[in-house]
Coordinates of C-alpha atoms and ligand atoms in Angstrom, one line a residue:
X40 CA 44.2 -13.8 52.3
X41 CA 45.4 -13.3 55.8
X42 CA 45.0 -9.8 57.4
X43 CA 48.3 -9.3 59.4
X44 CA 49.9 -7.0 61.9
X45 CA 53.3 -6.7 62.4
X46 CA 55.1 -5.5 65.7
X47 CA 58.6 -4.6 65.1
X48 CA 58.3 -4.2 61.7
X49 CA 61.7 -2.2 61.0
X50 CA 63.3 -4.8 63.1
X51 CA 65.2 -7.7 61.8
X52 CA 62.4 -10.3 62.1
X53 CA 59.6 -7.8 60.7
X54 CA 61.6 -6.9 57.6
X55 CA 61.9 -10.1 56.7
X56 CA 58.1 -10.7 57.2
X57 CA 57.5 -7.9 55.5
X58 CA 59.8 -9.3 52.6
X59 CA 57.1 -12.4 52.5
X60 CA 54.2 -9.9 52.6
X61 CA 55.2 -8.4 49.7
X62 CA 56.1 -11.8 47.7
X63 CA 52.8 -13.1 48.3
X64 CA 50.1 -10.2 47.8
X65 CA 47.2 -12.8 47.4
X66 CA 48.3 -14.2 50.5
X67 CA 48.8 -10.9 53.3
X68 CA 47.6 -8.0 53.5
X69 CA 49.3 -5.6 56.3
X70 CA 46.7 -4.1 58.3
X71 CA 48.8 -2.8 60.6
X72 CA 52.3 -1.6 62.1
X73 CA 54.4 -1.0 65.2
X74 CA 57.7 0.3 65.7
X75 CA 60.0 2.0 68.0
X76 CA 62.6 4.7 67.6
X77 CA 63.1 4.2 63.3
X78 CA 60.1 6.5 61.6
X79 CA 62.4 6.8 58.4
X80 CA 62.0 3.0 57.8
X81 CA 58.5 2.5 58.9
X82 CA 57.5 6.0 56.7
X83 CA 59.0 3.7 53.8
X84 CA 57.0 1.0 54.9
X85 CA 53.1 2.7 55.8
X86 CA 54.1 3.9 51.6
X87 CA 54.7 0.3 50.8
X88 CA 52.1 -1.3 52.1
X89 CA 49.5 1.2 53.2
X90 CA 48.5 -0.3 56.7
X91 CA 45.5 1.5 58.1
X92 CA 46.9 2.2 61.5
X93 CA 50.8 2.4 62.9
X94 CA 52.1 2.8 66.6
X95 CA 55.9 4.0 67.8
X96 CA 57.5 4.7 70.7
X97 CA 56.7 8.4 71.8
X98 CA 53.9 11.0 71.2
X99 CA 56.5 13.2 69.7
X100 CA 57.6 10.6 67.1
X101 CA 54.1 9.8 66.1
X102 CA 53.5 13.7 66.0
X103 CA 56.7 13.5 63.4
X104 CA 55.7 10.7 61.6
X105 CA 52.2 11.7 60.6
X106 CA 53.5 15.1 59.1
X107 CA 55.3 12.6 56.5
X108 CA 52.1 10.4 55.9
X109 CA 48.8 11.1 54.4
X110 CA 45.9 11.2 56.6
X111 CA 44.5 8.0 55.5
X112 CA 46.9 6.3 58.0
X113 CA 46.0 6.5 61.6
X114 CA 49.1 6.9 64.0
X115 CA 49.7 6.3 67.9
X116 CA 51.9 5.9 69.9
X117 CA 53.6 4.2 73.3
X118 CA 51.9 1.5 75.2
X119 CA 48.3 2.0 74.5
X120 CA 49.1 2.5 71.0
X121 CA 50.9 -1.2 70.5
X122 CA 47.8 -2.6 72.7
X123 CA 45.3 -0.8 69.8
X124 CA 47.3 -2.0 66.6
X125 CA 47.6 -5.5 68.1
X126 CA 44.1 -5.7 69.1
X127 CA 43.1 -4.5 65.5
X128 CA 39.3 -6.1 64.6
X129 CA 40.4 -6.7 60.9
X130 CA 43.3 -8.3 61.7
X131 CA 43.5 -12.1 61.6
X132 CA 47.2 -12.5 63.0
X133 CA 49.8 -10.6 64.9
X134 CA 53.3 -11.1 64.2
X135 CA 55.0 -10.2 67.8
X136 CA 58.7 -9.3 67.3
X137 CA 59.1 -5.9 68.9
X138 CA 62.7 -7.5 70.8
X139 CA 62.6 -7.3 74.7
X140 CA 60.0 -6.8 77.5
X141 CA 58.1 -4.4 75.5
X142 CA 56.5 -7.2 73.7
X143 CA 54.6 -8.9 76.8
X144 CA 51.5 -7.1 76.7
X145 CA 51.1 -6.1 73.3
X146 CA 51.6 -9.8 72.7
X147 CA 48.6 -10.0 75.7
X148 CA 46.5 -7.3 74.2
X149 CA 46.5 -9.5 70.7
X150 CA 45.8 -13.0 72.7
X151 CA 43.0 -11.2 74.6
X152 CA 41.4 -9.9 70.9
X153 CA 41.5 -12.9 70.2
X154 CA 44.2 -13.0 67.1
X155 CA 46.5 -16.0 66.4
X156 CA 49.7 -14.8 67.5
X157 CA 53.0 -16.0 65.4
X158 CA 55.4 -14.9 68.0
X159 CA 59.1 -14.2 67.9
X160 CA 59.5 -12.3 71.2
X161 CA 60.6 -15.5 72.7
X162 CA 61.0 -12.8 76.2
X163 CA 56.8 -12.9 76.3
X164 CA 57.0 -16.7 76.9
X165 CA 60.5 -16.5 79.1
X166 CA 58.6 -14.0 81.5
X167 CA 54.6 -14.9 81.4
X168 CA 54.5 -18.2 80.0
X169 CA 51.9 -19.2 82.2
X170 CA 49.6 -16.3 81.8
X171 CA 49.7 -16.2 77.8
X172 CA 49.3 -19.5 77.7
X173 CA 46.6 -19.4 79.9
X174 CA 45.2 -16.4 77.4
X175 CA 45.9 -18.8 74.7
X176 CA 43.5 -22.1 75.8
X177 CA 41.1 -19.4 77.0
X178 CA 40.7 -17.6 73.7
X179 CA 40.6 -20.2 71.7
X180 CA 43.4 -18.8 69.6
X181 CA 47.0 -20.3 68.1
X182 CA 50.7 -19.5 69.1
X183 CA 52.8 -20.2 66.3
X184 CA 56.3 -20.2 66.9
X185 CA 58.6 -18.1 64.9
X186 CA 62.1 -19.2 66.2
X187 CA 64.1 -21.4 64.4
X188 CA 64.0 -23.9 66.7
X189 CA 60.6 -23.9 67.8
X190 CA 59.4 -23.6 64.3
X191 CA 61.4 -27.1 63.8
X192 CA 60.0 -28.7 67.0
X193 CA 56.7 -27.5 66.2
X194 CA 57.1 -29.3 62.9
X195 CA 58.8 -32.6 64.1
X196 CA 55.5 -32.7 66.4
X197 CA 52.8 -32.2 63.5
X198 CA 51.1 -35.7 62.9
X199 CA 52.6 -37.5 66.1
X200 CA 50.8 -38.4 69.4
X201 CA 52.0 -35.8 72.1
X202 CA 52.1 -39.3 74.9
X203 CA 54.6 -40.9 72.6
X204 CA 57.6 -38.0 73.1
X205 CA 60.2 -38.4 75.5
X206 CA 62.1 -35.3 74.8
X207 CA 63.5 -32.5 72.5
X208 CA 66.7 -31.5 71.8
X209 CA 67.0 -27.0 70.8
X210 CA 70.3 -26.9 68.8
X211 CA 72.8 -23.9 69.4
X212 CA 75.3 -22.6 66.7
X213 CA 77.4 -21.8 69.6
X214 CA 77.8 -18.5 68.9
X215 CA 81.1 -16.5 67.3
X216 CA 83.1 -17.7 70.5
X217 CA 82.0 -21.4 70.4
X218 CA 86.1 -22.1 70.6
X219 CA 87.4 -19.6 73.1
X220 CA 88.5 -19.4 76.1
X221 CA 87.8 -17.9 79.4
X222 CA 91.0 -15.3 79.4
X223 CA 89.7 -14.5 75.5
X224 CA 86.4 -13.9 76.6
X225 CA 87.3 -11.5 79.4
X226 CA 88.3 -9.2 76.4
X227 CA 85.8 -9.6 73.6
X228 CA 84.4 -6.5 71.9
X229 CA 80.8 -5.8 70.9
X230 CA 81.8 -5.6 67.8
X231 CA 83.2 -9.2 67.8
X232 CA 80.2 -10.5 69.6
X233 CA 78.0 -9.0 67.2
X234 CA 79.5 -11.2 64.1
X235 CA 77.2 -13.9 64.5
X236 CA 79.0 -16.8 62.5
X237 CA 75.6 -17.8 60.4
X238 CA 72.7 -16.1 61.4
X239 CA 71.7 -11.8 60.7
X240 CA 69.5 -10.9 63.6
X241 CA 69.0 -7.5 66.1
X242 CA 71.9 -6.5 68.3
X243 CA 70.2 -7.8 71.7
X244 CA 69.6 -12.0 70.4
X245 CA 73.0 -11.7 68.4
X246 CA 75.1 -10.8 72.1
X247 CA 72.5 -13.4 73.6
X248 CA 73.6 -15.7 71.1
X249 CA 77.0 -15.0 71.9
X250 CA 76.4 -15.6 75.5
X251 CA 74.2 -18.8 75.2
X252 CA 71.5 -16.8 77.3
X253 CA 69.6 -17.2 73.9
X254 CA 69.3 -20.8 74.6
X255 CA 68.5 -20.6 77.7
X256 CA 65.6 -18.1 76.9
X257 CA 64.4 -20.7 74.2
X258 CA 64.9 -23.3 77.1
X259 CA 61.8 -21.4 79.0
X260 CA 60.1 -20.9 75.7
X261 CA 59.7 -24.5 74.8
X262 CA 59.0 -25.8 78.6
X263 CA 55.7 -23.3 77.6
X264 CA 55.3 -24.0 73.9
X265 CA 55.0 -27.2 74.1
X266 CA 54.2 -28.0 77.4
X267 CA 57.6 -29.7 78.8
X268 CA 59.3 -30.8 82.1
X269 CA 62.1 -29.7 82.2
X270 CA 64.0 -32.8 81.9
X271 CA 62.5 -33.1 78.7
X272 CA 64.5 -30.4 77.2
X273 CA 68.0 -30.8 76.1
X274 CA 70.9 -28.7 74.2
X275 CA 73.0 -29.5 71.8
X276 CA 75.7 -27.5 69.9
X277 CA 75.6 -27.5 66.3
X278 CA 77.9 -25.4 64.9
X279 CA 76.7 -25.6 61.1
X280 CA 72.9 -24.2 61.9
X281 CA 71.1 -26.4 59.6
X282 CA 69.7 -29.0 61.6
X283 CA 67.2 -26.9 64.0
X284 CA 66.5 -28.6 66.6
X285 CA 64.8 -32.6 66.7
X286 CA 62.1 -34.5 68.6
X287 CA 63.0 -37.7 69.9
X288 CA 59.8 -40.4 70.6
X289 CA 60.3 -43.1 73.1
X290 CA 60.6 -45.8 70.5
X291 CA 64.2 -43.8 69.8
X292 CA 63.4 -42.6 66.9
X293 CA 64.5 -38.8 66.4
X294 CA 62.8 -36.4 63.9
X295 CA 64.6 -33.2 63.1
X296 CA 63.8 -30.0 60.9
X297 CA 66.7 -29.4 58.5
X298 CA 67.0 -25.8 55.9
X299 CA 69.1 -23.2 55.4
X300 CA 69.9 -20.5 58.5
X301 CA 67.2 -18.0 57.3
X302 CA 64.8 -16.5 58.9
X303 CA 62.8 -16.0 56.5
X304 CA 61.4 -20.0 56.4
X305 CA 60.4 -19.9 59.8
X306 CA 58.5 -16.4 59.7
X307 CA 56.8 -17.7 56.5
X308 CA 55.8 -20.4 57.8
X309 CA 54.6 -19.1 60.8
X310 CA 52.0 -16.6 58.7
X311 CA 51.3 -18.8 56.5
X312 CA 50.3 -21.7 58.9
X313 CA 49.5 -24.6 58.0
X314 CA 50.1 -24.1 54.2
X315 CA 53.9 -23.7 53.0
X316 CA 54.8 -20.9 50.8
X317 CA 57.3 -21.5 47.4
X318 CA 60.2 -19.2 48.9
X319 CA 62.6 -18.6 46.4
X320 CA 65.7 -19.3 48.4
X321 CA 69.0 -21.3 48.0
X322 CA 68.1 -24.9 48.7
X323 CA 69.9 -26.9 51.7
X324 CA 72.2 -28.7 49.6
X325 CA 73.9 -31.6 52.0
X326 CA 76.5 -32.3 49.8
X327 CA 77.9 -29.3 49.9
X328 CA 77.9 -29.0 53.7
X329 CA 79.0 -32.7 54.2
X330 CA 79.3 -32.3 57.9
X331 CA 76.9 -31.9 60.4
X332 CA 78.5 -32.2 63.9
X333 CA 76.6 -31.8 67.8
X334 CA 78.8 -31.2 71.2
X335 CA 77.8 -30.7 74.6
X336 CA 77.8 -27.0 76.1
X337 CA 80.0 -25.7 77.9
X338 CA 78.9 -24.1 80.7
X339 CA 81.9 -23.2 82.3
X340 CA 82.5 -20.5 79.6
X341 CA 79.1 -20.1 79.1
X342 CA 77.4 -19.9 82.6
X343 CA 73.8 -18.1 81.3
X344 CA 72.4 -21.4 79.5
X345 CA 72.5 -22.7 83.1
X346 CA 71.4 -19.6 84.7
X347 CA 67.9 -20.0 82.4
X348 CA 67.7 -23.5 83.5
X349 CA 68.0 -22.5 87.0
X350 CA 65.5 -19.8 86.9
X351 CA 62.6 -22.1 84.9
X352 CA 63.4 -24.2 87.7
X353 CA 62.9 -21.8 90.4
X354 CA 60.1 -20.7 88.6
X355 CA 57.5 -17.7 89.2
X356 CA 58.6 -14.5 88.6
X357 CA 62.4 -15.4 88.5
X358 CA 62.5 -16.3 84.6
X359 CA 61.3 -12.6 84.2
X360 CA 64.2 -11.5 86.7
X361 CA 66.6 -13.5 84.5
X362 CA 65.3 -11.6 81.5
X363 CA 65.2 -8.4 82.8
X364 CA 68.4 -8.5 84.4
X365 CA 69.8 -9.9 81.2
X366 CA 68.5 -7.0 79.3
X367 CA 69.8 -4.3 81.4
X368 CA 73.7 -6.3 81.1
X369 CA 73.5 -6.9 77.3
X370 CA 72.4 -3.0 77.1
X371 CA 75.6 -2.0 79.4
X372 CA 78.0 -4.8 77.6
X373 CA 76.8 -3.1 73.9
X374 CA 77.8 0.4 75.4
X375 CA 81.2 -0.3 76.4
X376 CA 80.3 -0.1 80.4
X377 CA 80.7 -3.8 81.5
X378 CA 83.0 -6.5 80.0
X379 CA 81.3 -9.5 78.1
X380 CA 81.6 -12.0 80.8
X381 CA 80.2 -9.9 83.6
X382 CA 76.7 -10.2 81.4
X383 CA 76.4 -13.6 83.2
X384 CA 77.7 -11.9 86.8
X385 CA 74.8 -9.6 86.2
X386 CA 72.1 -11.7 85.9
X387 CA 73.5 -14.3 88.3
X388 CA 73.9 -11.7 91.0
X389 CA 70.3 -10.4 90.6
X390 CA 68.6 -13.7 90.8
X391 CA 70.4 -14.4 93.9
X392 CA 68.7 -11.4 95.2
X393 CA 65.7 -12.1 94.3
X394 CA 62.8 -13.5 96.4
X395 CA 60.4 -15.3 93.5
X396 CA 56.5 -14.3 93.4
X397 CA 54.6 -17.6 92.6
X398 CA 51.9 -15.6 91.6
X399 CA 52.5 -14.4 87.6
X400 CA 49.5 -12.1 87.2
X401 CA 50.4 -9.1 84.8
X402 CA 51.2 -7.0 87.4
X403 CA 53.6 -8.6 89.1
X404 CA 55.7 -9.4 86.7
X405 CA 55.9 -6.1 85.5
X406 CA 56.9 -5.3 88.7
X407 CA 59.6 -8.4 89.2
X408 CA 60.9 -6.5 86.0
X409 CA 61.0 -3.5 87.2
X410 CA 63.0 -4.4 90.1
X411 CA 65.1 -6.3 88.3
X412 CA 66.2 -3.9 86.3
X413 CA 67.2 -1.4 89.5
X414 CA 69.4 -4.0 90.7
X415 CA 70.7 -4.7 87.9
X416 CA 71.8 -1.6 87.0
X417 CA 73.3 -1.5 90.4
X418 CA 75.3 -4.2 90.1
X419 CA 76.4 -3.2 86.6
X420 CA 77.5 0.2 87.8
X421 CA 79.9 -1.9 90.6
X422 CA 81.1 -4.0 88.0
X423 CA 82.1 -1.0 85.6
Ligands
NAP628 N1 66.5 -11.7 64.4 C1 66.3 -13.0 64.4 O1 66.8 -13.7 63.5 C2 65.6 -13.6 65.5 C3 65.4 -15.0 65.5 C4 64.6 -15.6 66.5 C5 64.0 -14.8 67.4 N2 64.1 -13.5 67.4 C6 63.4 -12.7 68.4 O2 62.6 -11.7 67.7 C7 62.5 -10.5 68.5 C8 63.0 -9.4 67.6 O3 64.4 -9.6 67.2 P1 65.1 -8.8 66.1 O4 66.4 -9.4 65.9 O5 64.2 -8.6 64.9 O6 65.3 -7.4 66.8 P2 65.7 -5.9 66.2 O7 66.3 -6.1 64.9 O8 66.5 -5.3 67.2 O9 64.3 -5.2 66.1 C9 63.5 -4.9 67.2 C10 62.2 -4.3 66.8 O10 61.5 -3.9 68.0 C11 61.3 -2.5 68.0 N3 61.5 -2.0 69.4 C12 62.6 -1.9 70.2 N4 62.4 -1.4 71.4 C13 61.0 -1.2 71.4 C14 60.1 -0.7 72.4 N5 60.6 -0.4 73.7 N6 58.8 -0.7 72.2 C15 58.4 -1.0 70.9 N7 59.2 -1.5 69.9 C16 60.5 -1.6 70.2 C17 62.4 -1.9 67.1 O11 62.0 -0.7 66.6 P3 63.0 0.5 66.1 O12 64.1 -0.2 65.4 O13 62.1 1.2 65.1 O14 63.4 1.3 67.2 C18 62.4 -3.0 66.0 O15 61.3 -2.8 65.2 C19 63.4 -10.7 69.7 O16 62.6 -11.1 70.8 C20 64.4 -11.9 69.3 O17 64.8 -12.6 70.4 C21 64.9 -12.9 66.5

């Protein structure tokens, strides 16, 4: 029995961890919640499975929500209150997958208690990978990774010696606009950008998906996962999502991580580390997908991939730039205020401006964030 918390739990990762939890009650018990704006959900959820102690976004939604609950479950809110239920003594492991910056330091707070974290907030890793995984080898505790494609790397590594890799290859479904073209891009909708071909995910990593930023943010996430140069990591399109992603050893042979694009394998996997769970899913049946193809990105059309290898290049505070800065464009793209290519503008513009800190203590990366996001919103309003 693994005592679990759950950030983001009425997002799309934490419902379908919360869908495990309740398939396997010999195997988790939820000891704890957090949330942001959705108190109708998580309401549903405290009744479902009767965590001790839940966090959301604002005093006055916490106020709201514990006039639906009985007093048996403790409710907080805002920063502090996501450091608290992260740092919870009974827990055993925290499932990070609030989306955004707002995971970092929860995600810190829960490496610093000391819990094995299973994270999905790949932006934790794109803008402090060297502090939490410093926090990590000093705590003693695990990172399990929850993307697809880590989950896969992280799988085609068990049982191999680390000196014999020479590199990994992330694989990309390429989004819904793997085919079009620059003038079709200038006009694409939110609406058509959020009709992710094969994979049901939150609004922010479906538009990064569309943008390839998403890779680019697991580019930085595996240089610190799994402790890569970065001419160790390569991208490949793969359009059908079912193999995700492959190790290659340098006697050429390549081991990949095949299944079905659902979440749910990964996340289960993840809290359930190192045993595997009987999901009851369809099974990855080869013959009927036949075809399994791989093509090189463009990044012409799709200029962020590059933009994330730039900035893990750069390094120091400029990965967090490129997130935040990212952020802040996807957030203007979704509201109608800036056309789908200018996302990339954006973020390209701000790193110019930005004079990198080598130094990525806590603090200044918040800050790097924080200005980040001023510029960006700048440059967003100019490009209205
Ligand atoms: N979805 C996927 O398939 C997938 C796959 C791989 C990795 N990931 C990563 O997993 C993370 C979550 O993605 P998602 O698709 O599950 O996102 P999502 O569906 O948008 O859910 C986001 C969660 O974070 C909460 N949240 C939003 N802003 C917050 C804030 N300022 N403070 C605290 N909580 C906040 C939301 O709460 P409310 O809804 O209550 O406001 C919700 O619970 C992201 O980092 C994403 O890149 C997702």
């Amino acid at each position: 029995m693994k005592r679990i918390v759950i950030l983001g739990s009425t997002g799309s990762i934490g419902r379908s961890a919360l869908w495990v939890a309740e398939r396997f009650p010999d195997c988790f018990q939820v000891v704890g919640l957090g949330a942001g704006k959705n108190i109708d959900l998580l309401a549903e959820q405290v009744q479902r499975f009767r965590p001790r102690v839940v966090s959301v976004l604002t005093a006055e939604l916490a106020g709201d929500l514990r006039r639906r609950l009985p007093p048996r479950t403790e409710v907080l809110a805002g920063l502090s209150g996501y450091q608290e239920v992260a740092a919870l003594p009974e827990s055993d492991l925290v499932l990070s997958a609030m989306v955004g910056a707002a995971g970092l330091t929860p995600t810190l707070a829960a490496l610093r208690a000391g819990k094995d974290v299973a994270l999905a907030n790949k932006e934790t890793l794109v803008m402090a990978g060297d502090l939490v995984t410093t926090e990590v080898g000093r705590h003693q505790v695990t990172l399990l990774p929850v993307d697809s494609e880590h989950s896969a790397i992280f799988q085609a590594l068990t049982g191999h010696r680390r000196q014999d890799l020479k590199r990994i290859i992330l694989t990309a479904s390429g989004g819904p606009f793997l085919h079009a073209s620059l003038e079709e891009l200038q006009r694409v909708t939110p609406t058509q950008a959020l009709a992710h071909p094969n994979w049901r995910m939150g609004p922010k990593v479906t538009i990064d998906s569309a943008t390839l930023m998403n890779k680019g943010l697991e580019v930085i996430e595996a240089r610190w996962l799994f402790d890569l140069e970065i001419s160790q990591i390569g991208v490949a399109i793969h359009p059908q999502s079912i193999v995700h992603s492959l190790v290659e050893y340098v006697d050429g042979s390549v081991i990949a991580q095949l299944g079905i694009p659902d979440m749910r394998i990964p996340i289960a996997y993840a809290l359930s580390y190192p045993e595997r769970l009987p999901l009851d899913l369809p099974p990855l049946d080869l013959l009927a997908v036949q075809t399994l193809t791989f093509l090189e990105p463009d990044r012409a059309r799709f200029p962020c991939l590059g933009l994330a290898f730039a900035a893990l290049k750069a390094g120091g505070t400029m990965p967090a730039v490129l997130n935040a800065a990212n952020e802040v464009a996807v957030e203007a793209f979704l509201s109608g205020r800036i056309p789908f290519l200018a996302i990339g503008e954006v973020v390209e513009e701000t790193l110019g401006r930005h004079r990198p800190s080598p130094t990525v203590e806590v603090e200044v990366v918040v800050s790097a964030d924080r200005w980040a996001r001023e510029e960006a919103g700048r440059i967003t309003e100019r490009l209205r």
